[in-house]
mmCIF file of C-alpha atoms and ligand atoms in Angstrom:
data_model
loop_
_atom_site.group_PDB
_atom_site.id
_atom_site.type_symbol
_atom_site.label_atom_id
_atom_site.label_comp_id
_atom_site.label_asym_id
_atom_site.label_seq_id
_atom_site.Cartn_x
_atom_site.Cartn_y
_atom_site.Cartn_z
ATOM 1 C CA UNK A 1 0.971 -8.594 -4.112
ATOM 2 C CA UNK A 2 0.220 -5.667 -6.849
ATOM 3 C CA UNK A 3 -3.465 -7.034 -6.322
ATOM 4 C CA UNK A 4 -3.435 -6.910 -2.445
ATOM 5 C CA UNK A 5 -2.396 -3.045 -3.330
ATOM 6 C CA UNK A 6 -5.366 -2.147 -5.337
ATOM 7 C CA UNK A 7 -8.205 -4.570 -2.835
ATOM 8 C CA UNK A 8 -6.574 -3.092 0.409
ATOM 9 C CA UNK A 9 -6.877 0.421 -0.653
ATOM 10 C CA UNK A 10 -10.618 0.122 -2.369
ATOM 11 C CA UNK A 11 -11.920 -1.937 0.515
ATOM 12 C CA UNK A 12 -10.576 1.002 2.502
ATOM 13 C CA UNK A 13 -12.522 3.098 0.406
ATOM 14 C CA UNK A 14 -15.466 1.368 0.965
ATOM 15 C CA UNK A 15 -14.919 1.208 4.842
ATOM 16 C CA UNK A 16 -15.152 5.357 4.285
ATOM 17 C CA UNK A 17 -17.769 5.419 2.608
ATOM 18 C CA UNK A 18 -19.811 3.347 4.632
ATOM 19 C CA UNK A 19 -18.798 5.159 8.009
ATOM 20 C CA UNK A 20 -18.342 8.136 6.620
ATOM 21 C CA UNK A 21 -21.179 9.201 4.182
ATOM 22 C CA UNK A 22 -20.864 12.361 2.307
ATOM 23 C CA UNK A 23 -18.410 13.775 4.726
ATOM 24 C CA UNK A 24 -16.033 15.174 2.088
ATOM 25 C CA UNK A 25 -13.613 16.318 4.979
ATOM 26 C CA UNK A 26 -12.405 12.998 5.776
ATOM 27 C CA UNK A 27 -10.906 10.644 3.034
ATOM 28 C CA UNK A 28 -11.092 7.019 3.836
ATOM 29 C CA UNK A 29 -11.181 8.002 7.468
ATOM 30 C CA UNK A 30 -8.072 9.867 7.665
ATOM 31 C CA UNK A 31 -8.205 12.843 9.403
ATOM 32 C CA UNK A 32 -8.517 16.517 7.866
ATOM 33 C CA UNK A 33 -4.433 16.795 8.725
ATOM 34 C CA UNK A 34 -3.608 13.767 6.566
ATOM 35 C CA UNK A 35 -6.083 15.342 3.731
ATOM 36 C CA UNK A 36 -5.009 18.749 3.912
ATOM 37 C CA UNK A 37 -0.361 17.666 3.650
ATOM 38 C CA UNK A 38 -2.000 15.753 0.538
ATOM 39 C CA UNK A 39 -3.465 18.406 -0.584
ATOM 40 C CA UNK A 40 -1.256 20.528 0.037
ATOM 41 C CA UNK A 41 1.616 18.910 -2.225
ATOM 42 C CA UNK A 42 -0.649 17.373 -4.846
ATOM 43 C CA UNK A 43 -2.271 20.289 -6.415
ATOM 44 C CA UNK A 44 0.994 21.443 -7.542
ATOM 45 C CA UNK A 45 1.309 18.559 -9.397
ATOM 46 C CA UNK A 46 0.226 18.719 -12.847
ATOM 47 C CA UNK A 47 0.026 15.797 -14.828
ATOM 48 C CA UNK A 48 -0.249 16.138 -18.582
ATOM 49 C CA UNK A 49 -2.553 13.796 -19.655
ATOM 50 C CA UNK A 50 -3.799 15.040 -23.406
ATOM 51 C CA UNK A 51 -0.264 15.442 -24.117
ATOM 52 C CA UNK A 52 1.174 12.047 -22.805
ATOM 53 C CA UNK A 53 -0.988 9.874 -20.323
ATOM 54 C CA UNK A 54 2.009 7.857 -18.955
ATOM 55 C CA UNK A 55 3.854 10.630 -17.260
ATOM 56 C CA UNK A 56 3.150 11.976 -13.634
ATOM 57 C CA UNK A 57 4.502 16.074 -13.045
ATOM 58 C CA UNK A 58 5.236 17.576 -9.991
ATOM 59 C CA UNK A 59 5.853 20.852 -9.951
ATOM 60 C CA UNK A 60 6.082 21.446 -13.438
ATOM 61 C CA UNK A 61 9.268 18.372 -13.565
ATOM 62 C CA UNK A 62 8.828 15.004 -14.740
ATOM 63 C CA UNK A 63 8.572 12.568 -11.483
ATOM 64 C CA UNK A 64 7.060 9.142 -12.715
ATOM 65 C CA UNK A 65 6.270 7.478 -15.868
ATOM 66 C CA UNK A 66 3.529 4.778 -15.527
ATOM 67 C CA UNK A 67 4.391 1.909 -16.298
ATOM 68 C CA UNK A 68 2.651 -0.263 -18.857
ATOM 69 C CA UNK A 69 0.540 -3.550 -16.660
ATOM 70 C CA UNK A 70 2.348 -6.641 -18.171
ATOM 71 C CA UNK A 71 -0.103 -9.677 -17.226
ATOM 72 C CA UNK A 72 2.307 -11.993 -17.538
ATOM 73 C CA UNK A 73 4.596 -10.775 -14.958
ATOM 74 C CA UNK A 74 2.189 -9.165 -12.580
ATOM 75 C CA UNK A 75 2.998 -10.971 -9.622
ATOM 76 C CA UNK A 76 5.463 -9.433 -6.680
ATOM 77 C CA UNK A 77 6.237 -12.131 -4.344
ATOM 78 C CA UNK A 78 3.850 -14.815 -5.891
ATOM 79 C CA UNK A 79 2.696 -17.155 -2.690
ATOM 80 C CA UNK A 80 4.249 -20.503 -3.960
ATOM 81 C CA UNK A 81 7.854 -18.881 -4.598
ATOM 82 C CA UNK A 82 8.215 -18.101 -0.940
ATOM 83 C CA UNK A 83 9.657 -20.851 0.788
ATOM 84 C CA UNK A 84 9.248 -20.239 4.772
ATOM 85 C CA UNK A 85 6.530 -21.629 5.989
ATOM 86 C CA UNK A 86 3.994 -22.005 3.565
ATOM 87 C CA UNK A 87 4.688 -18.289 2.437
ATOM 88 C CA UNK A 88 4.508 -17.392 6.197
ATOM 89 C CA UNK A 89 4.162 -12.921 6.029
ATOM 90 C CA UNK A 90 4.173 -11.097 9.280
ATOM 91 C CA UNK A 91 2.218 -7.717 9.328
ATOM 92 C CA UNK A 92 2.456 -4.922 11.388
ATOM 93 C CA UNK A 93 -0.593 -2.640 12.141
ATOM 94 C CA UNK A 94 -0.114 0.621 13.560
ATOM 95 C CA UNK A 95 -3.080 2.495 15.486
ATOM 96 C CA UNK A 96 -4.570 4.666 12.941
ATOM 97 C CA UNK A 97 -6.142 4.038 9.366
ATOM 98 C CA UNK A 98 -2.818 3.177 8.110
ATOM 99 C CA UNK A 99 -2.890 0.085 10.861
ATOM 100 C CA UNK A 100 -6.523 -0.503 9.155
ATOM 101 C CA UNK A 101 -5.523 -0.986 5.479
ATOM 102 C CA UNK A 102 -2.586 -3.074 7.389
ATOM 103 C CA UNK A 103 -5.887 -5.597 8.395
ATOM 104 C CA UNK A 104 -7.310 -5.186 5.282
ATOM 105 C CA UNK A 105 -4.144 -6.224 3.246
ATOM 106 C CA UNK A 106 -3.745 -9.141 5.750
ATOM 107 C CA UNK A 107 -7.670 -10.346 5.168
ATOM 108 C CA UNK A 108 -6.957 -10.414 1.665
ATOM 109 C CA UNK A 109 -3.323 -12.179 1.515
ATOM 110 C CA UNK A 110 -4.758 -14.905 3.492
ATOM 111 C CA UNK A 111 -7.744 -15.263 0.598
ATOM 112 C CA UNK A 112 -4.911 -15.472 -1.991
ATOM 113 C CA UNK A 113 -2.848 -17.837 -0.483
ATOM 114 C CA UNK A 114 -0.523 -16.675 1.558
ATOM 115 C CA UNK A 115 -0.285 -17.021 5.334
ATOM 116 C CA UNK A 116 0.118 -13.732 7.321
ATOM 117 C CA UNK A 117 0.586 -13.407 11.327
ATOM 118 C CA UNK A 118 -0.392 -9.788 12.644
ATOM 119 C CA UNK A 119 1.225 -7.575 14.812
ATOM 120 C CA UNK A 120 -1.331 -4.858 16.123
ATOM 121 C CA UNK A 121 -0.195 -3.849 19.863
ATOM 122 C CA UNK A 122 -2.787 -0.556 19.591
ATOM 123 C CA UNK A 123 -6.215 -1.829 19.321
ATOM 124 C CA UNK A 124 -8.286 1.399 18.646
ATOM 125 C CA UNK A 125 -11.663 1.969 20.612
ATOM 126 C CA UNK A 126 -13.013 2.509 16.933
ATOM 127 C CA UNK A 127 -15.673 -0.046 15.654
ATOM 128 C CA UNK A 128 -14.254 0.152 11.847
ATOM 129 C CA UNK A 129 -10.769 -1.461 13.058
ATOM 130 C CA UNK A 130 -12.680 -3.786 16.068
ATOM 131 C CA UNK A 131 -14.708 -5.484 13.099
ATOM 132 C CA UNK A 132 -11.675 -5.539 10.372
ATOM 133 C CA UNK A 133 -9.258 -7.195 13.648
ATOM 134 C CA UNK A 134 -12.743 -9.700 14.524
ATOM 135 C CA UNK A 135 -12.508 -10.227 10.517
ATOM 136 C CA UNK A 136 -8.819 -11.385 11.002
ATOM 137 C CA UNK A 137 -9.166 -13.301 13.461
ATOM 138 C CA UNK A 138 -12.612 -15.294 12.294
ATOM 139 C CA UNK A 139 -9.968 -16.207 9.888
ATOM 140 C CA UNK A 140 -7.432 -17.940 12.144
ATOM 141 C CA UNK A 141 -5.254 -15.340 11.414
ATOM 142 C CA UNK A 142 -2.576 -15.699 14.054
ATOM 143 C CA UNK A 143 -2.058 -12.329 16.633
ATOM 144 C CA UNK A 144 1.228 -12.456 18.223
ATOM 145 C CA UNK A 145 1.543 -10.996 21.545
ATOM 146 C CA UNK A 146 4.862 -9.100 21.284
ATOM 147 C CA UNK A 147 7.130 -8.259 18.516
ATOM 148 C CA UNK A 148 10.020 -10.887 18.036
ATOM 149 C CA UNK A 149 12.541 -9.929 20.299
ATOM 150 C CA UNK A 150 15.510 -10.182 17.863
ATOM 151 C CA UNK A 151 15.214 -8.912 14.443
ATOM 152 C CA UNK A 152 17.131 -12.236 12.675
ATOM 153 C CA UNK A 153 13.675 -14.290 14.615
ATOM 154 C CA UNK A 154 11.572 -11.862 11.902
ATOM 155 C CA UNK A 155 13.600 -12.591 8.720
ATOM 156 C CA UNK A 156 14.065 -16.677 9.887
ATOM 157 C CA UNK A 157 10.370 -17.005 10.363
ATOM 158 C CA UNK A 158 8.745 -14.850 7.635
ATOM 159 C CA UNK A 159 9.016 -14.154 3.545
ATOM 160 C CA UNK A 160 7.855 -10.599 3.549
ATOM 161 C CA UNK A 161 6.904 -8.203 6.484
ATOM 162 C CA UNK A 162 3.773 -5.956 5.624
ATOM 163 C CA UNK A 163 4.760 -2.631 7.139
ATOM 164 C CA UNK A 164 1.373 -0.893 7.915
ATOM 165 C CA UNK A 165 2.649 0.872 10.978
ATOM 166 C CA UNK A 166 2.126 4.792 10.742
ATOM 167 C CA UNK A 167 1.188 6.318 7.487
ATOM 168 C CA UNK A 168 0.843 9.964 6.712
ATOM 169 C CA UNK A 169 -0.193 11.526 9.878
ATOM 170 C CA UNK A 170 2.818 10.564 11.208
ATOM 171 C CA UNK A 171 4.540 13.174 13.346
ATOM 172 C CA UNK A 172 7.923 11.701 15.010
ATOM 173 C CA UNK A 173 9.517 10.955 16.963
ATOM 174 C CA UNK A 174 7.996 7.709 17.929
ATOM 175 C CA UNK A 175 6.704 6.658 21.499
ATOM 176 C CA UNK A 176 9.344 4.383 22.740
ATOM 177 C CA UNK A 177 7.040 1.680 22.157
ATOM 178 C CA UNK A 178 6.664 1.879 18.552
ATOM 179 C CA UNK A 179 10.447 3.536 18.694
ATOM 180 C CA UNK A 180 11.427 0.117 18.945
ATOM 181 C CA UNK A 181 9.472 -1.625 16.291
ATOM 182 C CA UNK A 182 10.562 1.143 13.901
ATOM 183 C CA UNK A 183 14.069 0.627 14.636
ATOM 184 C CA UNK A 184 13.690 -3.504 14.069
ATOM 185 C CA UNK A 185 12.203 -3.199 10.701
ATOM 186 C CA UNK A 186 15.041 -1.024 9.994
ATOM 187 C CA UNK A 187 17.429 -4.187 10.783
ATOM 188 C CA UNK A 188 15.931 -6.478 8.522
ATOM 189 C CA UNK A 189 14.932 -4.843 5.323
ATOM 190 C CA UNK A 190 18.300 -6.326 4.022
ATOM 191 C CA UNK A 191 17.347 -9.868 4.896
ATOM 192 C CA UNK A 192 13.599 -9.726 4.004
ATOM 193 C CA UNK A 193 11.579 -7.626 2.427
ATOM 194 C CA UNK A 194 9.691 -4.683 3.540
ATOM 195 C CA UNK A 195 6.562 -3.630 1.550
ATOM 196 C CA UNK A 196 5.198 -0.258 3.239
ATOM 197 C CA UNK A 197 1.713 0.571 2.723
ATOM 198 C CA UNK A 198 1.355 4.428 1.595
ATOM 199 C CA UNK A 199 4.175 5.368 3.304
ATOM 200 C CA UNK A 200 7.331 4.046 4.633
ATOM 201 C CA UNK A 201 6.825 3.879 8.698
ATOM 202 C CA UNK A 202 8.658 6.875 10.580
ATOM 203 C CA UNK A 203 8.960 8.937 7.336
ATOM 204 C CA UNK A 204 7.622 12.345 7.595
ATOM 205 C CA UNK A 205 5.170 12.732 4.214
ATOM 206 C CA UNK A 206 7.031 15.355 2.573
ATOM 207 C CA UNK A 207 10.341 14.851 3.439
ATOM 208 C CA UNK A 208 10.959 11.489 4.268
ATOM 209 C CA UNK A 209 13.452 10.347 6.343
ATOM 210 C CA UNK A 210 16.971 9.895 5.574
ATOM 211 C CA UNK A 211 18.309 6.909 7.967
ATOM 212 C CA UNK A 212 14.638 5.284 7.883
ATOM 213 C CA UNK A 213 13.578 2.094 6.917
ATOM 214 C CA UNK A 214 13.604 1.738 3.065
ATOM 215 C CA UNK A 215 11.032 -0.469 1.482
ATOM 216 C CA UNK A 216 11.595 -2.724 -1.295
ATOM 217 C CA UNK A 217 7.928 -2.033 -1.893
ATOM 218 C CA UNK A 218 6.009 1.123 -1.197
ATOM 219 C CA UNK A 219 2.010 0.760 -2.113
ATOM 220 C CA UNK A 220 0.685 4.596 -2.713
ATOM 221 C CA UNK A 221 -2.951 5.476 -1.605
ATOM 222 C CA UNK A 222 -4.635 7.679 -3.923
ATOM 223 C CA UNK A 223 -2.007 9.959 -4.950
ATOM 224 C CA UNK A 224 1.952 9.597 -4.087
ATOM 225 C CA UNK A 225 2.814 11.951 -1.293
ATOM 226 C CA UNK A 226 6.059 13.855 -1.716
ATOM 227 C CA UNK A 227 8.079 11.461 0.422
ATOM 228 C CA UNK A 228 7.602 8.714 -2.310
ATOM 229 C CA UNK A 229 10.281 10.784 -4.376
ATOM 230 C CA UNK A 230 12.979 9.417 -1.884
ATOM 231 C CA UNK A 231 11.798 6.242 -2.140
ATOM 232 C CA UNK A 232 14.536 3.695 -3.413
ATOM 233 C CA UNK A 233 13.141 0.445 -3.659
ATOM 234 C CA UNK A 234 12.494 -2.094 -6.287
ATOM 235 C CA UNK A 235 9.049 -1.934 -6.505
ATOM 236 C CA UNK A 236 6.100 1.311 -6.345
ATOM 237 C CA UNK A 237 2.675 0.944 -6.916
ATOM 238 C CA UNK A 238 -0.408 3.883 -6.896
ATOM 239 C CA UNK A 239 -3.344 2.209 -6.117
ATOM 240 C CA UNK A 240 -6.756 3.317 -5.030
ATOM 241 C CA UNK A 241 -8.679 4.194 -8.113
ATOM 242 C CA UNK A 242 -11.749 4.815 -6.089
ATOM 243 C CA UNK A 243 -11.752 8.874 -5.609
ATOM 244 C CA UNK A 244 -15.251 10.047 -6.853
ATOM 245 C CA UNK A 245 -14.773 12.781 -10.101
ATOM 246 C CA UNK A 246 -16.818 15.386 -7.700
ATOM 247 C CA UNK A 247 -13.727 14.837 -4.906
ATOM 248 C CA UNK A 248 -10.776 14.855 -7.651
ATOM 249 C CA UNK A 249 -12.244 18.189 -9.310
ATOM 250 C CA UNK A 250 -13.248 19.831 -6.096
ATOM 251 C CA UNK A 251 -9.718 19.344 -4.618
ATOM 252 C CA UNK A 252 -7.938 19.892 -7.555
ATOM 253 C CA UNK A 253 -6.088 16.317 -7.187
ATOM 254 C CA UNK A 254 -4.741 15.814 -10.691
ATOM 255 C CA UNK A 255 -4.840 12.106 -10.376
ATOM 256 C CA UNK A 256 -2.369 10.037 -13.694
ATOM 257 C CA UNK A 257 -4.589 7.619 -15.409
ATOM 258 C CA UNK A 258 -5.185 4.470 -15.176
ATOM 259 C CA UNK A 259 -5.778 1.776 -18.557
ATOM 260 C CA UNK A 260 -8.641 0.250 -19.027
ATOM 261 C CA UNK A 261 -10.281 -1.580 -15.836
ATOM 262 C CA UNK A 262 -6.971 -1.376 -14.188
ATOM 263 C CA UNK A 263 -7.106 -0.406 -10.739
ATOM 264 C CA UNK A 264 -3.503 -0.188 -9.960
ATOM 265 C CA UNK A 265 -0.669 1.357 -12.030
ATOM 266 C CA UNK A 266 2.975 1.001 -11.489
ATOM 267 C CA UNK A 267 5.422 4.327 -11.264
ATOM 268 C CA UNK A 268 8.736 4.547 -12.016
ATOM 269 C CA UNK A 269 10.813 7.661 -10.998
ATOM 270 C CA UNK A 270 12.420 9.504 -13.459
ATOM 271 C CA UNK A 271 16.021 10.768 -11.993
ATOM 272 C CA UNK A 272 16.236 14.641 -11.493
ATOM 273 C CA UNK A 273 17.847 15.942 -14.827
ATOM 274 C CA UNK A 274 21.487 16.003 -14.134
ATOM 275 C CA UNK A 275 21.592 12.321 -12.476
HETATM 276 N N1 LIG B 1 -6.058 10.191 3.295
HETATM 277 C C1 LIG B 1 -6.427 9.353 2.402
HETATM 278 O O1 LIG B 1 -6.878 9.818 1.440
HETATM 279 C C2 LIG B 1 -6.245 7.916 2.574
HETATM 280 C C3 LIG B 1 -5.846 7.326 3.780
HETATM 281 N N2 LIG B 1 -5.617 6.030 3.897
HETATM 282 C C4 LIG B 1 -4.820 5.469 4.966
HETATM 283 O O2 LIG B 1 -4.894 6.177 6.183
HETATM 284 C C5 LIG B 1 -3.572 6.518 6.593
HETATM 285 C C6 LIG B 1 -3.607 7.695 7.480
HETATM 286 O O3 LIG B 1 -4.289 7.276 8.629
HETATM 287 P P1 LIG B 1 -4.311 8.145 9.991
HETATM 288 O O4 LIG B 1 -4.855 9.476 9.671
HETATM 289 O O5 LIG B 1 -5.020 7.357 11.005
HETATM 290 O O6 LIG B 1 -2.787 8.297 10.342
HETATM 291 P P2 LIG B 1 -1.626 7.223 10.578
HETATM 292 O O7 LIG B 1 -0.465 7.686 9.790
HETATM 293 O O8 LIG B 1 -2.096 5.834 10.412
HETATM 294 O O9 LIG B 1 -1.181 7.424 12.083
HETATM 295 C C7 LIG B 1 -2.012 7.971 13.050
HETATM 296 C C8 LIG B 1 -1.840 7.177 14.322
HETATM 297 O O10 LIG B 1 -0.469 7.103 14.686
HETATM 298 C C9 LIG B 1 -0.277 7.690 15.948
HETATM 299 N N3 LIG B 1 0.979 8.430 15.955
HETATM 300 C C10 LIG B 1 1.308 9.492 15.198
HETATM 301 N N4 LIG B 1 2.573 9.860 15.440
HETATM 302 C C11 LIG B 1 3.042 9.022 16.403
HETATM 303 C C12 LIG B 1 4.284 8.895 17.095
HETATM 304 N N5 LIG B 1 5.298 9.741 16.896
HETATM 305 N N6 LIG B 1 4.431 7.892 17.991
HETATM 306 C C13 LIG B 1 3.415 7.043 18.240
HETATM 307 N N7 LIG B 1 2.193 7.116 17.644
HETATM 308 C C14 LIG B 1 2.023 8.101 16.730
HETATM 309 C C15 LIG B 1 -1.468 8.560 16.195
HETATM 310 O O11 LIG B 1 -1.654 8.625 17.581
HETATM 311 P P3 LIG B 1 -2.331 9.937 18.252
HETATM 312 O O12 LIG B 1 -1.487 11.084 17.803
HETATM 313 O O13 LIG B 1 -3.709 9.974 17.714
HETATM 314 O O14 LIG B 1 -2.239 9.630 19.704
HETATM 315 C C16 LIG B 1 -2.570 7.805 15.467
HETATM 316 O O15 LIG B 1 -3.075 6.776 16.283
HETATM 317 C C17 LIG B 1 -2.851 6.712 5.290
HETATM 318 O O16 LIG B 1 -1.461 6.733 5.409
HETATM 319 C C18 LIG B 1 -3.369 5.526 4.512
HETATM 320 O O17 LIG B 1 -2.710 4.333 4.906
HETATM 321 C C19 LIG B 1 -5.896 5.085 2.802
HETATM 322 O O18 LIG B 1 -6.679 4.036 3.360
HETATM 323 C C20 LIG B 1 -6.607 5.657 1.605
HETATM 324 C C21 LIG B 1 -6.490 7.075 1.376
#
């Protein structure tokens, strides 16, 4: 799974690039909004990297420490440990870019073994998310129709639901049809997990949301928005080491390093002093 994190979010990249070229207004093809509430947390960040290169600031506090890659445990969720249906993982795909890297993630869980069905009930008009869905399904990736009707049908059918639903140009509340999906991912996170990519669906990027679904894996794109601060789970992951020196100085992004040819790091949050 940590490897899905870092190939969803670079072939992403890549997808910008290629539609996108030189456009320096629109990252990975999200829109200027999604760029500028980035933006508009992450250059107060400050990370300190001469000092120590394992520790993330925000605001002048400590947030995360990075945590050391240990090869020998670098699995989440390894394929043959998940016991439904040959490690049977249902993703859902929103209509934006965050439904996109939802594809993406899908075309390359099915490469390393696993076997995901996708839910995407909002085909976009786009040609980017027509080829990445004609990708899927070149590679009998199952499309189901309609969202299991009961939430227990998700959690008796599937290991791990993908939750690429809305990302960070999310502004709620949800259309009552993707109300209802929202609410049934919120039933099962206790009985399987939920792995959110860049942000947990129906959260609002800087604050969250209080009664929302909580991930036991969040996947960050580029930089952790402020939301991933209230983020509880077991598991968090920046990935995405693909932002070009020119972009990272010219926006001020103070991005925490990654070792070697790593292109994922993992983050753990350091409590608020006092906790
Ligand atoms: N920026 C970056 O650097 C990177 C970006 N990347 C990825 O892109 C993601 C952002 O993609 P995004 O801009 O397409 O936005 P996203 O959150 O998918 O949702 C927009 C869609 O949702 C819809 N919608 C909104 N609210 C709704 C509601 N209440 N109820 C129902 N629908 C609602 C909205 O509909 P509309 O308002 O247009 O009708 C639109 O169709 C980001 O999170 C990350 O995953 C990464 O690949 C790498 C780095």
């Amino acid at each position: 799974m940590r490897v899905v994190a870092h190939t969803a979010s670079v072939s992403a990249m890549t997808d910008f690039v290629n539609t996108s070229p030189g456009e320096p207004s629109v990252i990975c093809g999200c829109s200027i909004n999604g760029l500028a509430s980035l933006l508009a947390w992450w250059p107060l960040a400050e990370t300190i990297s001469g000092l120590c290169p394992s520790q993330v600031h925000i605001n002048g506090r400590l947030t995360f420490t990075i945590t050391p890659r240990d090869r020998d445990k670098e699995t989440c969720y390894p394929p043959e440990t998940l016991p439904k249906d040959h490690a049977a993982v249902l993703v859902c795909c929103g209509p934006g870019y965050n439904g996109g890297d939802g594809l993406v993630c899908a075309r390359h869980l099915k490469l390393f073994g696993y076997k995901p069905s996708i839910f995407y009930p909002k085909l976009s008009n786009k040609p980017l998310f027509q080829s990445l869905r004609a990708q899927c399904e070149q590679m009998d990736m199952p499309f189901l129709s309609f969202f299991p009707s009961e939430a227990h049908l998700i959690a008796d059918s599937y290991n791990l639901v993908v939750d690429a639903i809305f990302g960070h140009n999310y502004k709620g509340p949800a259309t009552p049809e993707f109300a209802s999906i929202l609410e049934k991912l919120k039933l099962i996170h206790t009985d399987v997990p939920v792995c959110s990519i860049d942000i947990p669906s129906g959260w609002d990027v800087d604050s969250g949301c209080e009664d929302g679904l909580q991930p036991e894996l969040l996947i960050s794109l580029l930089a952790p928005k402020k939301c991933a601060t209230m983020f509880r789970g077991k598991y968090h992951f920046l990935g995405g080491r693909c932002v070009p020196r020119s972009l990272e100085q010219k926006y001020n992004f103070c991005l925490p390093p990654y070792p070697g040819t790593d292109t994922i790091v993992e983050l753990k949050m350091v409590p608020p002093p006092g906790e």
